[in-house]
Amino acid sequence: YTVVAYASSLYSVPQDHLLWSNRSHAYSSLDRNKEALEDAEVVLKLRPDWPKVQAHLFPLQFYFKYIKV
């Protein structure tokens, strides 16, 4: 299970923005959007200048603001 593998890696290297980002994408692929959003927000705190996080974060924020009730 990919999410579990990322979680165990994050335990060892909690400041690795790539692990957080990859786990966020894994959650998204499982339609676990709340968890995906939480991880994307961590990535934004770790690397606010990284364009990839913006591209992933904004659709999740849109989903929760306009689609999810």
Short mmCIF file of N, CA and C in Angstrom, two decimals:
data_model
loop_
_atom_site.label_atom_id
_atom_site.label_comp_id
_atom_site.label_asym_id
_atom_site.label_seq_id
_atom_site.Cartn_x
_atom_site.Cartn_y
_atom_site.Cartn_z
N TYR A 1 0.86 -1.17 0.00
CA TYR A 1 0.00 0.00 0.00
C TYR A 1 0.90 1.23 0.00
N THR A 2 0.77 2.04 -1.02
CA THR A 2 1.67 3.17 -1.23
C THR A 2 1.59 4.19 -0.11
N VAL A 3 0.40 4.49 0.35
CA VAL A 3 0.23 5.50 1.40
C VAL A 3 0.97 5.08 2.67
N VAL A 4 0.92 3.82 2.99
CA VAL A 4 1.60 3.31 4.19
C VAL A 4 3.11 3.44 4.03
N ALA A 5 3.62 3.16 2.84
CA ALA A 5 5.06 3.28 2.60
C ALA A 5 5.52 4.73 2.76
N TYR A 6 4.73 5.67 2.22
CA TYR A 6 5.08 7.08 2.39
C TYR A 6 5.01 7.49 3.86
N ALA A 7 4.00 7.02 4.56
CA ALA A 7 3.86 7.37 5.98
C ALA A 7 5.07 6.90 6.77
N SER A 8 5.54 5.70 6.49
CA SER A 8 6.70 5.19 7.23
C SER A 8 7.96 5.96 6.85
N SER A 9 8.09 6.38 5.61
CA SER A 9 9.23 7.19 5.20
C SER A 9 9.19 8.57 5.85
N LEU A 10 7.99 9.13 5.96
CA LEU A 10 7.84 10.45 6.58
C LEU A 10 8.21 10.43 8.06
N TYR A 11 8.05 9.29 8.68
CA TYR A 11 8.46 9.16 10.08
C TYR A 11 9.96 9.38 10.21
N SER A 12 10.71 8.91 9.22
CA SER A 12 12.17 9.05 9.24
C SER A 12 12.64 10.41 8.73
N VAL A 13 11.94 10.96 7.74
CA VAL A 13 12.37 12.21 7.10
C VAL A 13 11.16 13.15 6.99
N PRO A 14 10.72 13.74 8.10
CA PRO A 14 9.49 14.53 8.08
C PRO A 14 9.57 15.85 7.33
N GLN A 15 10.76 16.30 7.00
CA GLN A 15 10.90 17.58 6.29
C GLN A 15 11.05 17.40 4.77
N ASP A 16 10.88 16.20 4.27
CA ASP A 16 11.04 15.93 2.84
C ASP A 16 9.75 16.27 2.10
N HIS A 17 9.75 17.39 1.42
CA HIS A 17 8.54 17.85 0.73
C HIS A 17 8.10 16.89 -0.37
N LEU A 18 9.04 16.18 -0.98
CA LEU A 18 8.68 15.24 -2.04
C LEU A 18 7.87 14.06 -1.51
N LEU A 19 8.22 13.59 -0.32
CA LEU A 19 7.44 12.50 0.28
C LEU A 19 6.02 12.96 0.59
N TRP A 20 5.89 14.16 1.16
CA TRP A 20 4.55 14.70 1.45
C TRP A 20 3.75 14.86 0.16
N SER A 21 4.40 15.39 -0.87
CA SER A 21 3.72 15.60 -2.14
C SER A 21 3.28 14.28 -2.77
N ASN A 22 4.16 13.31 -2.76
CA ASN A 22 3.82 12.02 -3.34
C ASN A 22 2.70 11.33 -2.57
N ARG A 23 2.72 11.46 -1.24
CA ARG A 23 1.63 10.86 -0.47
C ARG A 23 0.32 11.59 -0.74
N SER A 24 0.39 12.91 -0.91
CA SER A 24 -0.80 13.67 -1.25
C SER A 24 -1.40 13.17 -2.57
N HIS A 25 -0.56 12.94 -3.55
CA HIS A 25 -1.03 12.42 -4.84
C HIS A 25 -1.60 11.01 -4.67
N ALA A 26 -0.97 10.21 -3.84
CA ALA A 26 -1.49 8.86 -3.61
C ALA A 26 -2.88 8.92 -2.97
N TYR A 27 -3.04 9.81 -1.98
CA TYR A 27 -4.36 9.98 -1.38
C TYR A 27 -5.38 10.44 -2.43
N SER A 28 -5.00 11.36 -3.28
CA SER A 28 -5.92 11.85 -4.31
C SER A 28 -6.37 10.71 -5.23
N SER A 29 -5.43 9.86 -5.58
CA SER A 29 -5.79 8.75 -6.48
C SER A 29 -6.76 7.78 -5.82
N LEU A 30 -6.82 7.79 -4.49
CA LEU A 30 -7.76 6.95 -3.75
C LEU A 30 -9.04 7.70 -3.38
N ASP A 31 -9.19 8.92 -3.90
CA ASP A 31 -10.32 9.80 -3.57
C ASP A 31 -10.40 10.11 -2.08
N ARG A 32 -9.26 10.15 -1.45
CA ARG A 32 -9.18 10.55 -0.04
C ARG A 32 -8.68 12.00 -0.03
N ASN A 33 -9.57 12.88 -0.48
CA ASN A 33 -9.19 14.26 -0.74
C ASN A 33 -8.88 15.07 0.51
N LYS A 34 -9.52 14.74 1.62
CA LYS A 34 -9.20 15.47 2.86
C LYS A 34 -7.75 15.24 3.26
N GLU A 35 -7.31 13.99 3.22
CA GLU A 35 -5.93 13.67 3.54
C GLU A 35 -4.97 14.26 2.50
N ALA A 36 -5.38 14.23 1.24
CA ALA A 36 -4.55 14.81 0.18
C ALA A 36 -4.35 16.31 0.41
N LEU A 37 -5.42 16.99 0.79
CA LEU A 37 -5.34 18.42 1.06
C LEU A 37 -4.43 18.70 2.25
N GLU A 38 -4.57 17.92 3.31
CA GLU A 38 -3.72 18.11 4.50
C GLU A 38 -2.25 17.96 4.15
N ASP A 39 -1.91 16.94 3.38
CA ASP A 39 -0.51 16.74 2.99
C ASP A 39 -0.02 17.85 2.07
N ALA A 40 -0.87 18.30 1.14
CA ALA A 40 -0.49 19.38 0.24
C ALA A 40 -0.23 20.67 1.03
N GLU A 41 -1.00 20.89 2.08
CA GLU A 41 -0.77 22.08 2.91
C GLU A 41 0.56 21.99 3.66
N VAL A 42 0.97 20.79 4.04
CA VAL A 42 2.29 20.62 4.66
C VAL A 42 3.37 20.95 3.64
N VAL A 43 3.20 20.46 2.42
CA VAL A 43 4.18 20.76 1.37
C VAL A 43 4.28 22.27 1.16
N LEU A 44 3.15 22.95 1.17
CA LEU A 44 3.15 24.40 0.99
C LEU A 44 3.93 25.09 2.10
N LYS A 45 3.84 24.60 3.32
CA LYS A 45 4.61 25.18 4.43
C LYS A 45 6.11 24.90 4.27
N LEU A 46 6.44 23.70 3.80
CA LEU A 46 7.84 23.34 3.65
C LEU A 46 8.49 24.02 2.45
N ARG A 47 7.75 24.14 1.35
CA ARG A 47 8.29 24.71 0.11
C ARG A 47 7.26 25.62 -0.56
N PRO A 48 7.02 26.79 0.00
CA PRO A 48 5.99 27.67 -0.56
C PRO A 48 6.31 28.16 -1.98
N ASP A 49 7.56 28.07 -2.38
CA ASP A 49 7.97 28.53 -3.70
C ASP A 49 7.90 27.44 -4.77
N TRP A 50 7.50 26.25 -4.41
CA TRP A 50 7.51 25.12 -5.33
C TRP A 50 6.24 25.11 -6.17
N PRO A 51 6.33 25.30 -7.48
CA PRO A 51 5.13 25.41 -8.33
C PRO A 51 4.26 24.15 -8.33
N LYS A 52 4.87 23.00 -8.20
CA LYS A 52 4.09 21.76 -8.27
C LYS A 52 3.05 21.69 -7.15
N VAL A 53 3.38 22.18 -5.97
CA VAL A 53 2.42 22.12 -4.87
C VAL A 53 1.23 23.02 -5.15
N GLN A 54 1.49 24.16 -5.77
CA GLN A 54 0.39 25.05 -6.12
C GLN A 54 -0.57 24.36 -7.10
N ALA A 55 0.00 23.69 -8.08
CA ALA A 55 -0.81 23.01 -9.09
C ALA A 55 -1.65 21.88 -8.49
N HIS A 56 -1.19 21.29 -7.41
CA HIS A 56 -1.93 20.21 -6.77
C HIS A 56 -2.88 20.74 -5.69
N LEU A 57 -2.46 21.76 -4.99
CA LEU A 57 -3.23 22.27 -3.86
C LEU A 57 -4.51 22.99 -4.29
N PHE A 58 -4.42 23.82 -5.30
CA PHE A 58 -5.57 24.64 -5.67
C PHE A 58 -6.78 23.82 -6.11
N PRO A 59 -6.64 22.76 -6.91
CA PRO A 59 -7.83 21.95 -7.22
C PRO A 59 -8.46 21.31 -5.98
N LEU A 60 -7.63 20.92 -5.03
CA LEU A 60 -8.17 20.35 -3.79
C LEU A 60 -8.93 21.40 -2.99
N GLN A 61 -8.37 22.60 -2.91
CA GLN A 61 -9.07 23.67 -2.21
C GLN A 61 -10.39 24.00 -2.92
N PHE A 62 -10.38 24.02 -4.23
CA PHE A 62 -11.59 24.28 -5.00
C PHE A 62 -12.64 23.21 -4.69
N TYR A 63 -12.20 21.96 -4.66
CA TYR A 63 -13.11 20.85 -4.37
C TYR A 63 -13.82 21.07 -3.04
N PHE A 64 -13.08 21.40 -2.02
CA PHE A 64 -13.69 21.55 -0.70
C PHE A 64 -14.49 22.83 -0.55
N LYS A 65 -14.16 23.85 -1.32
CA LYS A 65 -14.91 25.11 -1.21
C LYS A 65 -16.21 25.06 -2.01
N TYR A 66 -16.18 24.47 -3.20
CA TYR A 66 -17.33 24.58 -4.09
C TYR A 66 -18.08 23.27 -4.36
N ILE A 67 -17.46 22.15 -4.17
CA ILE A 67 -18.09 20.89 -4.52
C ILE A 67 -18.52 20.10 -3.29
N LYS A 68 -17.61 19.91 -2.38
CA LYS A 68 -17.90 19.14 -1.16
C LYS A 68 -18.79 19.97 -0.25
N VAL A 69 -19.86 19.36 0.20
CA VAL A 69 -20.80 20.08 1.08
C VAL A 69 -20.49 19.77 2.51
#
